[in-house]
Protein backbone atom coordinates (compact mmCIF):
# COMPACT_ATOMS: atom_id res chain seq x y z
CA UNK A 1 0.00 0.00 0.00
CA UNK A 2 1.34 3.44 -1.00
CA UNK A 3 0.87 5.43 2.19
CA UNK A 4 1.04 9.19 1.99
CA UNK A 5 4.09 10.72 3.63
CA UNK A 6 3.39 13.66 5.93
CA UNK A 7 7.06 14.47 6.64
CA UNK A 8 10.21 13.65 4.68
CA UNK A 9 13.70 14.91 5.48
CA UNK A 10 16.75 14.47 3.26
CA UNK A 11 20.27 14.73 4.70
CA UNK A 12 19.18 17.34 7.23
CA UNK A 13 22.07 19.14 8.89
CA UNK A 14 22.26 22.07 11.27
CA UNK A 15 25.48 23.76 12.35
CA UNK A 16 25.64 26.54 14.93
CA UNK A 17 28.65 28.84 15.14
CA UNK A 18 29.48 30.25 18.55
CA UNK A 19 32.30 32.58 19.54
CA UNK A 20 34.44 29.64 20.61
CA UNK A 21 33.10 26.58 18.84
CA UNK A 22 31.20 24.99 15.98
CA UNK A 23 28.25 22.84 17.07
CA UNK A 24 26.92 20.15 14.73
CA UNK A 25 23.39 19.93 16.13
CA UNK A 26 22.05 17.65 13.37
CA UNK A 27 24.17 15.36 11.22
CA UNK A 28 22.48 14.24 8.05
CA UNK A 29 19.03 13.03 9.13
CA UNK A 30 16.91 11.35 6.45
CA UNK A 31 13.51 10.08 7.61
CA UNK A 32 9.95 9.53 6.46
CA UNK A 33 6.86 9.84 8.66
CA UNK A 34 3.63 8.50 7.20
CA UNK A 35 0.45 10.55 7.46
CA UNK A 36 -1.53 9.72 10.61
CA UNK A 37 1.43 8.46 12.59
CA UNK A 38 2.15 9.48 16.19
CA UNK A 39 5.88 9.46 16.75
CA UNK A 40 8.10 10.11 19.77
CA UNK A 41 11.61 11.52 19.41
CA UNK A 42 13.75 10.60 22.40
CA UNK A 43 17.33 11.21 23.43
CA UNK A 44 19.49 12.88 26.06
CA UNK A 45 19.74 16.65 26.39
CA UNK A 46 21.83 18.00 23.54
CA UNK A 47 20.98 15.14 21.20
CA UNK A 48 19.23 17.49 18.77
CA UNK A 49 15.54 16.77 19.48
CA UNK A 50 14.37 20.38 19.70
CA UNK A 51 16.50 21.48 16.76
CA UNK A 52 15.00 18.65 14.71
CA UNK A 53 11.41 19.70 15.56
CA UNK A 54 12.16 23.36 14.86
CA UNK A 55 13.43 22.46 11.39
CA UNK A 56 10.45 20.22 10.70
CA UNK A 57 8.20 23.15 11.50
CA UNK A 58 10.17 25.74 9.57
CA UNK A 59 10.96 27.73 12.71
CA UNK A 60 14.64 27.59 11.76
CA UNK A 61 16.43 26.91 8.49
CA UNK A 62 18.88 24.03 8.00
CA UNK A 63 22.53 24.42 7.12
CA UNK A 64 22.02 21.67 4.57
CA UNK A 65 19.25 19.31 3.45
CA UNK A 66 15.55 19.44 2.76
CA UNK A 67 12.26 19.12 4.63
CA UNK A 68 9.09 18.17 2.77
CA UNK A 69 5.69 18.65 4.43
CA UNK A 70 2.90 17.07 2.39
CA UNK A 71 5.33 17.02 -0.58
CA UNK A 72 6.10 20.74 -0.29
CA UNK A 73 9.78 21.66 -0.02
CA UNK A 74 9.22 24.16 2.78
CA UNK A 75 12.62 25.85 2.53
CA UNK A 76 12.05 26.66 -1.14
CA UNK A 77 9.32 29.04 0.06
CA UNK A 78 9.88 32.71 0.80
CA UNK A 79 9.68 33.80 4.43
CA UNK A 80 6.13 35.08 3.93
CA UNK A 81 5.05 31.93 2.07
CA UNK A 82 6.60 29.76 4.77
CA UNK A 83 4.86 31.69 7.55
CA UNK A 84 1.49 31.24 5.83
CA UNK A 85 2.16 27.54 5.10
CA UNK A 86 3.20 26.95 8.71
CA UNK A 87 0.12 28.73 10.04
CA UNK A 88 -2.20 26.59 7.94
CA UNK A 89 -0.48 23.21 8.08
CA UNK A 90 1.39 22.91 11.38
CA UNK A 91 0.41 23.29 15.03
CA UNK A 92 3.05 23.78 17.72
CA UNK A 93 2.90 22.80 21.39
CA UNK A 94 5.87 23.67 23.59
CA UNK A 95 6.95 22.86 27.14
CA UNK A 96 6.67 26.55 28.03
CA UNK A 97 3.20 27.49 26.88
CA UNK A 98 4.12 30.89 25.40
CA UNK A 99 0.66 32.23 26.11
CA UNK A 100 0.40 36.00 25.85
CA UNK A 101 -0.07 37.17 29.46
CA UNK A 102 -2.36 40.09 28.62
CA UNK A 103 -4.80 37.94 26.63
CA UNK A 104 -7.55 35.67 27.94
CA UNK A 105 -7.60 31.95 27.23
CA UNK A 106 -10.03 32.51 24.36
CA UNK A 107 -7.98 35.36 22.90
CA UNK A 108 -4.80 33.27 23.07
CA UNK A 109 -6.47 30.48 21.11
CA UNK A 110 -7.43 32.99 18.42
CA UNK A 111 -3.86 34.29 17.94
CA UNK A 112 -3.03 31.99 14.95
CA UNK A 113 -6.06 33.27 13.02
CA UNK A 114 -5.37 36.97 13.55
CA UNK A 115 -3.76 37.15 10.10
CA UNK A 116 -7.11 36.21 8.67
CA UNK A 117 -10.50 37.77 9.17
CA UNK A 118 -11.98 36.68 12.44
CA UNK A 119 -15.68 36.09 12.49
CA UNK A 120 -18.31 34.63 14.73
CA UNK A 121 -17.70 31.15 13.33
CA UNK A 122 -14.01 31.30 14.29
CA UNK A 123 -14.85 32.58 17.78
CA UNK A 124 -17.33 29.75 18.19
CA UNK A 125 -14.74 27.21 17.10
CA UNK A 126 -12.25 28.53 19.66
CA UNK A 127 -14.90 28.42 22.39
CA UNK A 128 -15.90 24.86 21.43
CA UNK A 129 -12.28 23.71 21.48
CA UNK A 130 -11.80 25.08 24.98
CA UNK A 131 -15.08 23.45 26.02
CA UNK A 132 -13.92 20.08 24.65
CA UNK A 133 -10.76 20.50 26.70
CA UNK A 134 -12.77 21.15 29.87
CA UNK A 135 -12.04 24.86 30.00
CA UNK A 136 -15.42 26.44 29.23
CA UNK A 137 -15.44 28.12 32.66
CA UNK A 138 -11.94 29.51 32.14
CA UNK A 139 -12.25 31.18 28.74
CA UNK A 140 -12.10 34.72 30.19
CA UNK A 141 -9.20 33.97 32.54
CA UNK A 142 -5.70 35.29 31.97
CA UNK A 143 -2.80 32.77 31.89
CA UNK A 144 -1.74 33.88 35.38
CA UNK A 145 -5.13 32.69 36.64
CA UNK A 146 -4.74 29.21 35.14
CA UNK A 147 -2.89 26.15 36.41
CA UNK A 148 -0.02 24.66 34.42
CA UNK A 149 -2.26 21.92 33.07
CA UNK A 150 -4.92 24.44 32.07
CA UNK A 151 -2.37 26.61 30.32
CA UNK A 152 -1.10 23.64 28.35
CA UNK A 153 -4.63 22.74 27.27
CA UNK A 154 -5.10 26.33 26.06
CA UNK A 155 -1.84 25.93 24.13
CA UNK A 156 -3.19 22.75 22.52
CA UNK A 157 -6.40 24.54 21.52
CA UNK A 158 -4.29 27.29 19.97
CA UNK A 159 -2.23 24.68 18.12
CA UNK A 160 -5.29 23.06 16.53
CA UNK A 161 -7.53 26.08 15.86
CA UNK A 162 -6.55 26.03 12.17
CA UNK A 163 -7.07 22.23 11.94
CA UNK A 164 -3.41 21.51 11.09
CA UNK A 165 -2.36 18.31 9.38
CA UNK A 166 0.68 18.03 11.67
CA UNK A 167 1.30 18.81 15.34
CA UNK A 168 4.87 19.23 16.57
CA UNK A 169 5.16 19.03 20.36
CA UNK A 170 8.45 19.81 22.11
CA UNK A 171 8.41 18.40 25.66
CA UNK A 172 4.67 19.25 25.96
CA UNK A 173 4.37 17.61 29.40
CA UNK A 174 7.75 18.64 30.79
CA UNK A 175 6.28 20.97 33.42
CA UNK A 176 3.16 18.95 34.24
CA UNK A 177 2.33 16.49 37.00
CA UNK A 178 1.32 12.92 36.12
CA UNK A 179 -2.42 13.67 36.15
CA UNK A 180 -2.15 16.59 33.73
CA UNK A 181 0.39 14.71 31.63
CA UNK A 182 -2.19 11.99 31.13
CA UNK A 183 -4.88 14.55 30.21
CA UNK A 184 -2.66 16.23 27.62
CA UNK A 185 -1.51 12.96 26.08
CA UNK A 186 -5.07 11.65 25.88
CA UNK A 187 -6.03 14.81 23.97
CA UNK A 188 -3.16 14.37 21.51
CA UNK A 189 -3.92 10.66 21.12
CA UNK A 190 -7.56 11.42 20.38
CA UNK A 191 -6.57 13.97 17.73
CA UNK A 192 -4.34 11.36 16.15
CA UNK A 193 -6.95 8.61 16.16
CA UNK A 194 -10.11 10.59 15.32
CA UNK A 195 -8.75 13.22 12.93
CA UNK A 196 -5.72 11.34 11.56
CA UNK A 197 -3.47 14.20 12.67
CA UNK A 198 0.21 13.41 12.32
CA UNK A 199 1.94 14.10 15.65
CA UNK A 200 5.67 14.26 16.42
CA UNK A 201 6.61 14.62 20.10
CA UNK A 202 10.07 15.30 21.50
CA UNK A 203 10.18 13.94 25.04
CA UNK A 204 12.37 12.54 27.82
CA UNK A 205 9.41 10.71 29.34
CA UNK A 206 9.04 7.00 28.53
CA UNK A 207 5.42 7.09 29.72
CA UNK A 208 4.68 9.79 27.14
CA UNK A 209 6.40 7.76 24.43
CA UNK A 210 4.07 4.82 25.13
CA UNK A 211 1.20 6.79 23.59
CA UNK A 212 3.03 6.80 20.25
CA UNK A 213 3.30 4.20 17.49
CA UNK A 214 7.08 4.23 17.42
CA UNK A 215 10.10 6.02 18.84
CA UNK A 216 12.98 7.65 16.98
CA UNK A 217 16.02 7.53 19.29
CA UNK A 218 18.47 10.40 18.82
CA UNK A 219 22.07 10.72 19.92
CA UNK A 220 24.68 13.32 18.97
CA UNK A 221 22.56 14.81 16.22
CA UNK A 222 21.68 11.51 14.55
CA UNK A 223 18.77 9.09 14.65
CA UNK A 224 20.38 5.89 15.86
CA UNK A 225 17.37 3.59 16.23
CA UNK A 226 13.66 3.23 15.42
CA UNK A 227 11.66 1.33 18.06
CA UNK A 228 8.10 0.14 17.48
CA UNK A 229 5.63 0.37 20.38
CA UNK A 230 3.68 -2.86 20.83
PDB file of C-alpha atoms in Angstrom:
ATOM      1  CA  UNK A   1       0.000   0.000   0.000  1.00  0.00           C
ATOM      2  CA  UNK A   2       1.344   3.444  -0.997  1.00  0.00           C
ATOM      3  CA  UNK A   3       0.865   5.428   2.189  1.00  0.00           C
ATOM      4  CA  UNK A   4       1.039   9.192   1.993  1.00  0.00           C
ATOM      5  CA  UNK A   5       4.092  10.722   3.634  1.00  0.00           C
ATOM      6  CA  UNK A   6       3.394  13.665   5.927  1.00  0.00           C
ATOM      7  CA  UNK A   7       7.060  14.465   6.643  1.00  0.00           C
ATOM      8  CA  UNK A   8      10.208  13.655   4.678  1.00  0.00           C
ATOM      9  CA  UNK A   9      13.702  14.908   5.477  1.00  0.00           C
ATOM     10  CA  UNK A  10      16.748  14.470   3.264  1.00  0.00           C
ATOM     11  CA  UNK A  11      20.268  14.728   4.695  1.00  0.00           C
ATOM     12  CA  UNK A  12      19.183  17.341   7.228  1.00  0.00           C
ATOM     13  CA  UNK A  13      22.072  19.144   8.886  1.00  0.00           C
ATOM     14  CA  UNK A  14      22.260  22.072  11.275  1.00  0.00           C
ATOM     15  CA  UNK A  15      25.479  23.759  12.348  1.00  0.00           C
ATOM     16  CA  UNK A  16      25.639  26.541  14.934  1.00  0.00           C
ATOM     17  CA  UNK A  17      28.655  28.842  15.136  1.00  0.00           C
ATOM     18  CA  UNK A  18      29.475  30.249  18.551  1.00  0.00           C
ATOM     19  CA  UNK A  19      32.303  32.578  19.542  1.00  0.00           C
ATOM     20  CA  UNK A  20      34.445  29.640  20.612  1.00  0.00           C
ATOM     21  CA  UNK A  21      33.096  26.578  18.838  1.00  0.00           C
ATOM     22  CA  UNK A  22      31.200  24.985  15.976  1.00  0.00           C
ATOM     23  CA  UNK A  23      28.248  22.842  17.069  1.00  0.00           C
ATOM     24  CA  UNK A  24      26.924  20.147  14.727  1.00  0.00           C
ATOM     25  CA  UNK A  25      23.393  19.926  16.132  1.00  0.00           C
ATOM     26  CA  UNK A  26      22.047  17.648  13.372  1.00  0.00           C
ATOM     27  CA  UNK A  27      24.174  15.358  11.221  1.00  0.00           C
ATOM     28  CA  UNK A  28      22.484  14.237   8.050  1.00  0.00           C
ATOM     29  CA  UNK A  29      19.029  13.025   9.128  1.00  0.00           C
ATOM     30  CA  UNK A  30      16.913  11.346   6.454  1.00  0.00           C
ATOM     31  CA  UNK A  31      13.507  10.080   7.613  1.00  0.00           C
ATOM     32  CA  UNK A  32       9.951   9.526   6.459  1.00  0.00           C
ATOM     33  CA  UNK A  33       6.864   9.840   8.662  1.00  0.00           C
ATOM     34  CA  UNK A  34       3.630   8.504   7.205  1.00  0.00           C
ATOM     35  CA  UNK A  35       0.446  10.548   7.461  1.00  0.00           C
ATOM     36  CA  UNK A  36      -1.531   9.722  10.611  1.00  0.00           C
ATOM     37  CA  UNK A  37       1.428   8.462  12.594  1.00  0.00           C
ATOM     38  CA  UNK A  38       2.146   9.481  16.187  1.00  0.00           C
ATOM     39  CA  UNK A  39       5.885   9.464  16.750  1.00  0.00           C
ATOM     40  CA  UNK A  40       8.102  10.113  19.766  1.00  0.00           C
ATOM     41  CA  UNK A  41      11.607  11.522  19.412  1.00  0.00           C
ATOM     42  CA  UNK A  42      13.754  10.600  22.404  1.00  0.00           C
ATOM     43  CA  UNK A  43      17.329  11.206  23.427  1.00  0.00           C
ATOM     44  CA  UNK A  44      19.492  12.882  26.062  1.00  0.00           C
ATOM     45  CA  UNK A  45      19.739  16.651  26.395  1.00  0.00           C
ATOM     46  CA  UNK A  46      21.830  18.004  23.542  1.00  0.00           C
ATOM     47  CA  UNK A  47      20.977  15.140  21.204  1.00  0.00           C
ATOM     48  CA  UNK A  48      19.226  17.491  18.766  1.00  0.00           C
ATOM     49  CA  UNK A  49      15.541  16.766  19.477  1.00  0.00           C
ATOM     50  CA  UNK A  50      14.373  20.382  19.704  1.00  0.00           C
ATOM     51  CA  UNK A  51      16.501  21.476  16.758  1.00  0.00           C
ATOM     52  CA  UNK A  52      14.999  18.650  14.713  1.00  0.00           C
ATOM     53  CA  UNK A  53      11.412  19.698  15.558  1.00  0.00           C
ATOM     54  CA  UNK A  54      12.162  23.356  14.855  1.00  0.00           C
ATOM     55  CA  UNK A  55      13.434  22.460  11.392  1.00  0.00           C
ATOM     56  CA  UNK A  56      10.454  20.216  10.698  1.00  0.00           C
ATOM     57  CA  UNK A  57       8.195  23.153  11.501  1.00  0.00           C
ATOM     58  CA  UNK A  58      10.172  25.737   9.569  1.00  0.00           C
ATOM     59  CA  UNK A  59      10.959  27.726  12.712  1.00  0.00           C
ATOM     60  CA  UNK A  60      14.643  27.588  11.763  1.00  0.00           C
ATOM     61  CA  UNK A  61      16.429  26.914   8.486  1.00  0.00           C
ATOM     62  CA  UNK A  62      18.876  24.033   7.996  1.00  0.00           C
ATOM     63  CA  UNK A  63      22.526  24.424   7.116  1.00  0.00           C
ATOM     64  CA  UNK A  64      22.020  21.673   4.565  1.00  0.00           C
ATOM     65  CA  UNK A  65      19.254  19.310   3.454  1.00  0.00           C
ATOM     66  CA  UNK A  66      15.553  19.438   2.764  1.00  0.00           C
ATOM     67  CA  UNK A  67      12.257  19.122   4.632  1.00  0.00           C
ATOM     68  CA  UNK A  68       9.088  18.166   2.770  1.00  0.00           C
ATOM     69  CA  UNK A  69       5.690  18.649   4.435  1.00  0.00           C
ATOM     70  CA  UNK A  70       2.900  17.073   2.387  1.00  0.00           C
ATOM     71  CA  UNK A  71       5.327  17.015  -0.577  1.00  0.00           C
ATOM     72  CA  UNK A  72       6.095  20.744  -0.288  1.00  0.00           C
ATOM     73  CA  UNK A  73       9.782  21.657  -0.015  1.00  0.00           C
ATOM     74  CA  UNK A  74       9.224  24.158   2.784  1.00  0.00           C
ATOM     75  CA  UNK A  75      12.616  25.854   2.533  1.00  0.00           C
ATOM     76  CA  UNK A  76      12.050  26.665  -1.140  1.00  0.00           C
ATOM     77  CA  UNK A  77       9.325  29.043   0.060  1.00  0.00           C
ATOM     78  CA  UNK A  78       9.884  32.712   0.800  1.00  0.00           C
ATOM     79  CA  UNK A  79       9.685  33.797   4.427  1.00  0.00           C
ATOM     80  CA  UNK A  80       6.128  35.081   3.926  1.00  0.00           C
ATOM     81  CA  UNK A  81       5.053  31.935   2.069  1.00  0.00           C
ATOM     82  CA  UNK A  82       6.598  29.756   4.766  1.00  0.00           C
ATOM     83  CA  UNK A  83       4.855  31.688   7.549  1.00  0.00           C
ATOM     84  CA  UNK A  84       1.491  31.237   5.832  1.00  0.00           C
ATOM     85  CA  UNK A  85       2.157  27.543   5.102  1.00  0.00           C
ATOM     86  CA  UNK A  86       3.204  26.949   8.708  1.00  0.00           C
ATOM     87  CA  UNK A  87       0.123  28.728  10.039  1.00  0.00           C
ATOM     88  CA  UNK A  88      -2.198  26.594   7.938  1.00  0.00           C
ATOM     89  CA  UNK A  89      -0.478  23.210   8.075  1.00  0.00           C
ATOM     90  CA  UNK A  90       1.386  22.912  11.380  1.00  0.00           C
ATOM     91  CA  UNK A  91       0.413  23.293  15.027  1.00  0.00           C
ATOM     92  CA  UNK A  92       3.051  23.776  17.721  1.00  0.00           C
ATOM     93  CA  UNK A  93       2.899  22.798  21.388  1.00  0.00           C
ATOM     94  CA  UNK A  94       5.870  23.674  23.594  1.00  0.00           C
ATOM     95  CA  UNK A  95       6.946  22.864  27.141  1.00  0.00           C
ATOM     96  CA  UNK A  96       6.667  26.554  28.026  1.00  0.00           C
ATOM     97  CA  UNK A  97       3.202  27.486  26.877  1.00  0.00           C
ATOM     98  CA  UNK A  98       4.116  30.889  25.397  1.00  0.00           C
ATOM     99  CA  UNK A  99       0.664  32.228  26.110  1.00  0.00           C
ATOM    100  CA  UNK A 100       0.400  35.995  25.853  1.00  0.00           C
ATOM    101  CA  UNK A 101      -0.071  37.165  29.456  1.00  0.00           C
ATOM    102  CA  UNK A 102      -2.358  40.093  28.618  1.00  0.00           C
ATOM    103  CA  UNK A 103      -4.805  37.938  26.625  1.00  0.00           C
ATOM    104  CA  UNK A 104      -7.548  35.675  27.940  1.00  0.00           C
ATOM    105  CA  UNK A 105      -7.603  31.947  27.230  1.00  0.00           C
ATOM    106  CA  UNK A 106     -10.031  32.510  24.356  1.00  0.00           C
ATOM    107  CA  UNK A 107      -7.983  35.359  22.897  1.00  0.00           C
ATOM    108  CA  UNK A 108      -4.802  33.274  23.069  1.00  0.00           C
ATOM    109  CA  UNK A 109      -6.469  30.476  21.114  1.00  0.00           C
ATOM    110  CA  UNK A 110      -7.428  32.987  18.416  1.00  0.00           C
ATOM    111  CA  UNK A 111      -3.857  34.289  17.937  1.00  0.00           C
ATOM    112  CA  UNK A 112      -3.026  31.989  14.948  1.00  0.00           C
ATOM    113  CA  UNK A 113      -6.055  33.267  13.023  1.00  0.00           C
ATOM    114  CA  UNK A 114      -5.374  36.973  13.549  1.00  0.00           C
ATOM    115  CA  UNK A 115      -3.762  37.146  10.102  1.00  0.00           C
ATOM    116  CA  UNK A 116      -7.108  36.210   8.665  1.00  0.00           C
ATOM    117  CA  UNK A 117     -10.497  37.773   9.168  1.00  0.00           C
ATOM    118  CA  UNK A 118     -11.979  36.679  12.444  1.00  0.00           C
ATOM    119  CA  UNK A 119     -15.678  36.091  12.489  1.00  0.00           C
ATOM    120  CA  UNK A 120     -18.315  34.635  14.733  1.00  0.00           C
ATOM    121  CA  UNK A 121     -17.697  31.146  13.332  1.00  0.00           C
ATOM    122  CA  UNK A 122     -14.008  31.299  14.288  1.00  0.00           C
ATOM    123  CA  UNK A 123     -14.845  32.577  17.777  1.00  0.00           C
ATOM    124  CA  UNK A 124     -17.334  29.749  18.192  1.00  0.00           C
ATOM    125  CA  UNK A 125     -14.745  27.210  17.101  1.00  0.00           C
ATOM    126  CA  UNK A 126     -12.249  28.527  19.656  1.00  0.00           C
ATOM    127  CA  UNK A 127     -14.898  28.415  22.386  1.00  0.00           C
ATOM    128  CA  UNK A 128     -15.897  24.862  21.430  1.00  0.00           C
ATOM    129  CA  UNK A 129     -12.277  23.712  21.476  1.00  0.00           C
ATOM    130  CA  UNK A 130     -11.803  25.080  24.982  1.00  0.00           C
ATOM    131  CA  UNK A 131     -15.082  23.449  26.023  1.00  0.00           C
ATOM    132  CA  UNK A 132     -13.916  20.080  24.646  1.00  0.00           C
ATOM    133  CA  UNK A 133     -10.760  20.501  26.705  1.00  0.00           C
ATOM    134  CA  UNK A 134     -12.767  21.147  29.868  1.00  0.00           C
ATOM    135  CA  UNK A 135     -12.039  24.861  30.001  1.00  0.00           C
ATOM    136  CA  UNK A 136     -15.424  26.440  29.229  1.00  0.00           C
ATOM    137  CA  UNK A 137     -15.443  28.120  32.662  1.00  0.00           C
ATOM    138  CA  UNK A 138     -11.945  29.513  32.139  1.00  0.00           C
ATOM    139  CA  UNK A 139     -12.247  31.180  28.737  1.00  0.00           C
ATOM    140  CA  UNK A 140     -12.105  34.722  30.187  1.00  0.00           C
ATOM    141  CA  UNK A 141      -9.204  33.966  32.537  1.00  0.00           C
ATOM    142  CA  UNK A 142      -5.697  35.285  31.970  1.00  0.00           C
ATOM    143  CA  UNK A 143      -2.804  32.774  31.886  1.00  0.00           C
ATOM    144  CA  UNK A 144      -1.739  33.877  35.382  1.00  0.00           C
ATOM    145  CA  UNK A 145      -5.127  32.695  36.639  1.00  0.00           C
ATOM    146  CA  UNK A 146      -4.744  29.207  35.137  1.00  0.00           C
ATOM    147  CA  UNK A 147      -2.885  26.154  36.406  1.00  0.00           C
ATOM    148  CA  UNK A 148      -0.023  24.661  34.424  1.00  0.00           C
ATOM    149  CA  UNK A 149      -2.259  21.921  33.070  1.00  0.00           C
ATOM    150  CA  UNK A 150      -4.924  24.438  32.068  1.00  0.00           C
ATOM    151  CA  UNK A 151      -2.371  26.615  30.320  1.00  0.00           C
ATOM    152  CA  UNK A 152      -1.100  23.636  28.350  1.00  0.00           C
ATOM    153  CA  UNK A 153      -4.635  22.743  27.266  1.00  0.00           C
ATOM    154  CA  UNK A 154      -5.099  26.331  26.062  1.00  0.00           C
ATOM    155  CA  UNK A 155      -1.839  25.931  24.129  1.00  0.00           C
ATOM    156  CA  UNK A 156      -3.186  22.746  22.521  1.00  0.00           C
ATOM    157  CA  UNK A 157      -6.402  24.537  21.520  1.00  0.00           C
ATOM    158  CA  UNK A 158      -4.288  27.287  19.974  1.00  0.00           C
ATOM    159  CA  UNK A 159      -2.234  24.675  18.117  1.00  0.00           C
ATOM    160  CA  UNK A 160      -5.289  23.057  16.530  1.00  0.00           C
ATOM    161  CA  UNK A 161      -7.535  26.082  15.864  1.00  0.00           C
ATOM    162  CA  UNK A 162      -6.551  26.029  12.165  1.00  0.00           C
ATOM    163  CA  UNK A 163      -7.065  22.230  11.937  1.00  0.00           C
ATOM    164  CA  UNK A 164      -3.415  21.514  11.091  1.00  0.00           C
ATOM    165  CA  UNK A 165      -2.361  18.314   9.382  1.00  0.00           C
ATOM    166  CA  UNK A 166       0.675  18.033  11.673  1.00  0.00           C
ATOM    167  CA  UNK A 167       1.298  18.814  15.341  1.00  0.00           C
ATOM    168  CA  UNK A 168       4.874  19.226  16.571  1.00  0.00           C
ATOM    169  CA  UNK A 169       5.161  19.027  20.357  1.00  0.00           C
ATOM    170  CA  UNK A 170       8.445  19.814  22.112  1.00  0.00           C
ATOM    171  CA  UNK A 171       8.407  18.404  25.657  1.00  0.00           C
ATOM    172  CA  UNK A 172       4.670  19.248  25.965  1.00  0.00           C
ATOM    173  CA  UNK A 173       4.370  17.606  29.396  1.00  0.00           C
ATOM    174  CA  UNK A 174       7.750  18.636  30.786  1.00  0.00           C
ATOM    175  CA  UNK A 175       6.282  20.972  33.419  1.00  0.00           C
ATOM    176  CA  UNK A 176       3.160  18.947  34.244  1.00  0.00           C
ATOM    177  CA  UNK A 177       2.327  16.489  37.002  1.00  0.00           C
ATOM    178  CA  UNK A 178       1.320  12.923  36.123  1.00  0.00           C
ATOM    179  CA  UNK A 179      -2.425  13.675  36.145  1.00  0.00           C
ATOM    180  CA  UNK A 180      -2.153  16.590  33.733  1.00  0.00           C
ATOM    181  CA  UNK A 181       0.394  14.705  31.632  1.00  0.00           C
ATOM    182  CA  UNK A 182      -2.194  11.985  31.127  1.00  0.00           C
ATOM    183  CA  UNK A 183      -4.877  14.545  30.207  1.00  0.00           C
ATOM    184  CA  UNK A 184      -2.655  16.230  27.625  1.00  0.00           C
ATOM    185  CA  UNK A 185      -1.508  12.958  26.080  1.00  0.00           C
ATOM    186  CA  UNK A 186      -5.071  11.649  25.880  1.00  0.00           C
ATOM    187  CA  UNK A 187      -6.030  14.808  23.974  1.00  0.00           C
ATOM    188  CA  UNK A 188      -3.158  14.365  21.511  1.00  0.00           C
ATOM    189  CA  UNK A 189      -3.915  10.658  21.124  1.00  0.00           C
ATOM    190  CA  UNK A 190      -7.558  11.421  20.379  1.00  0.00           C
ATOM    191  CA  UNK A 191      -6.575  13.970  17.732  1.00  0.00           C
ATOM    192  CA  UNK A 192      -4.336  11.361  16.151  1.00  0.00           C
ATOM    193  CA  UNK A 193      -6.952   8.614  16.161  1.00  0.00           C
ATOM    194  CA  UNK A 194     -10.113  10.592  15.315  1.00  0.00           C
ATOM    195  CA  UNK A 195      -8.753  13.221  12.929  1.00  0.00           C
ATOM    196  CA  UNK A 196      -5.721  11.337  11.565  1.00  0.00           C
ATOM    197  CA  UNK A 197      -3.474  14.196  12.672  1.00  0.00           C
ATOM    198  CA  UNK A 198       0.213  13.406  12.317  1.00  0.00           C
ATOM    199  CA  UNK A 199       1.943  14.104  15.648  1.00  0.00           C
ATOM    200  CA  UNK A 200       5.670  14.261  16.424  1.00  0.00           C
ATOM    201  CA  UNK A 201       6.610  14.617  20.099  1.00  0.00           C
ATOM    202  CA  UNK A 202      10.073  15.297  21.501  1.00  0.00           C
ATOM    203  CA  UNK A 203      10.181  13.936  25.042  1.00  0.00           C
ATOM    204  CA  UNK A 204      12.372  12.541  27.817  1.00  0.00           C
ATOM    205  CA  UNK A 205       9.414  10.712  29.335  1.00  0.00           C
ATOM    206  CA  UNK A 206       9.037   6.998  28.533  1.00  0.00           C
ATOM    207  CA  UNK A 207       5.420   7.090  29.716  1.00  0.00           C
ATOM    208  CA  UNK A 208       4.675   9.789  27.140  1.00  0.00           C
ATOM    209  CA  UNK A 209       6.396   7.757  24.427  1.00  0.00           C
ATOM    210  CA  UNK A 210       4.073   4.820  25.128  1.00  0.00           C
ATOM    211  CA  UNK A 211       1.197   6.787  23.585  1.00  0.00           C
ATOM    212  CA  UNK A 212       3.031   6.798  20.249  1.00  0.00           C
ATOM    213  CA  UNK A 213       3.300   4.202  17.493  1.00  0.00           C
ATOM    214  CA  UNK A 214       7.076   4.232  17.424  1.00  0.00           C
ATOM    215  CA  UNK A 215      10.103   6.025  18.844  1.00  0.00           C
ATOM    216  CA  UNK A 216      12.984   7.649  16.981  1.00  0.00           C
ATOM    217  CA  UNK A 217      16.016   7.534  19.285  1.00  0.00           C
ATOM    218  CA  UNK A 218      18.473  10.400  18.821  1.00  0.00           C
ATOM    219  CA  UNK A 219      22.071  10.723  19.917  1.00  0.00           C
ATOM    220  CA  UNK A 220      24.677  13.324  18.975  1.00  0.00           C
ATOM    221  CA  UNK A 221      22.565  14.809  16.220  1.00  0.00           C
ATOM    222  CA  UNK A 222      21.682  11.513  14.551  1.00  0.00           C
ATOM    223  CA  UNK A 223      18.770   9.085  14.648  1.00  0.00           C
ATOM    224  CA  UNK A 224      20.380   5.893  15.855  1.00  0.00           C
ATOM    225  CA  UNK A 225      17.367   3.594  16.231  1.00  0.00           C
ATOM    226  CA  UNK A 226      13.663   3.227  15.423  1.00  0.00           C
ATOM    227  CA  UNK A 227      11.655   1.334  18.055  1.00  0.00           C
ATOM    228  CA  UNK A 228       8.102   0.137  17.475  1.00  0.00           C
ATOM    229  CA  UNK A 229       5.634   0.370  20.382  1.00  0.00           C
ATOM    230  CA  UNK A 230       3.677  -2.858  20.832  1.00  0.00           C
TER     231      UNK A 230
END
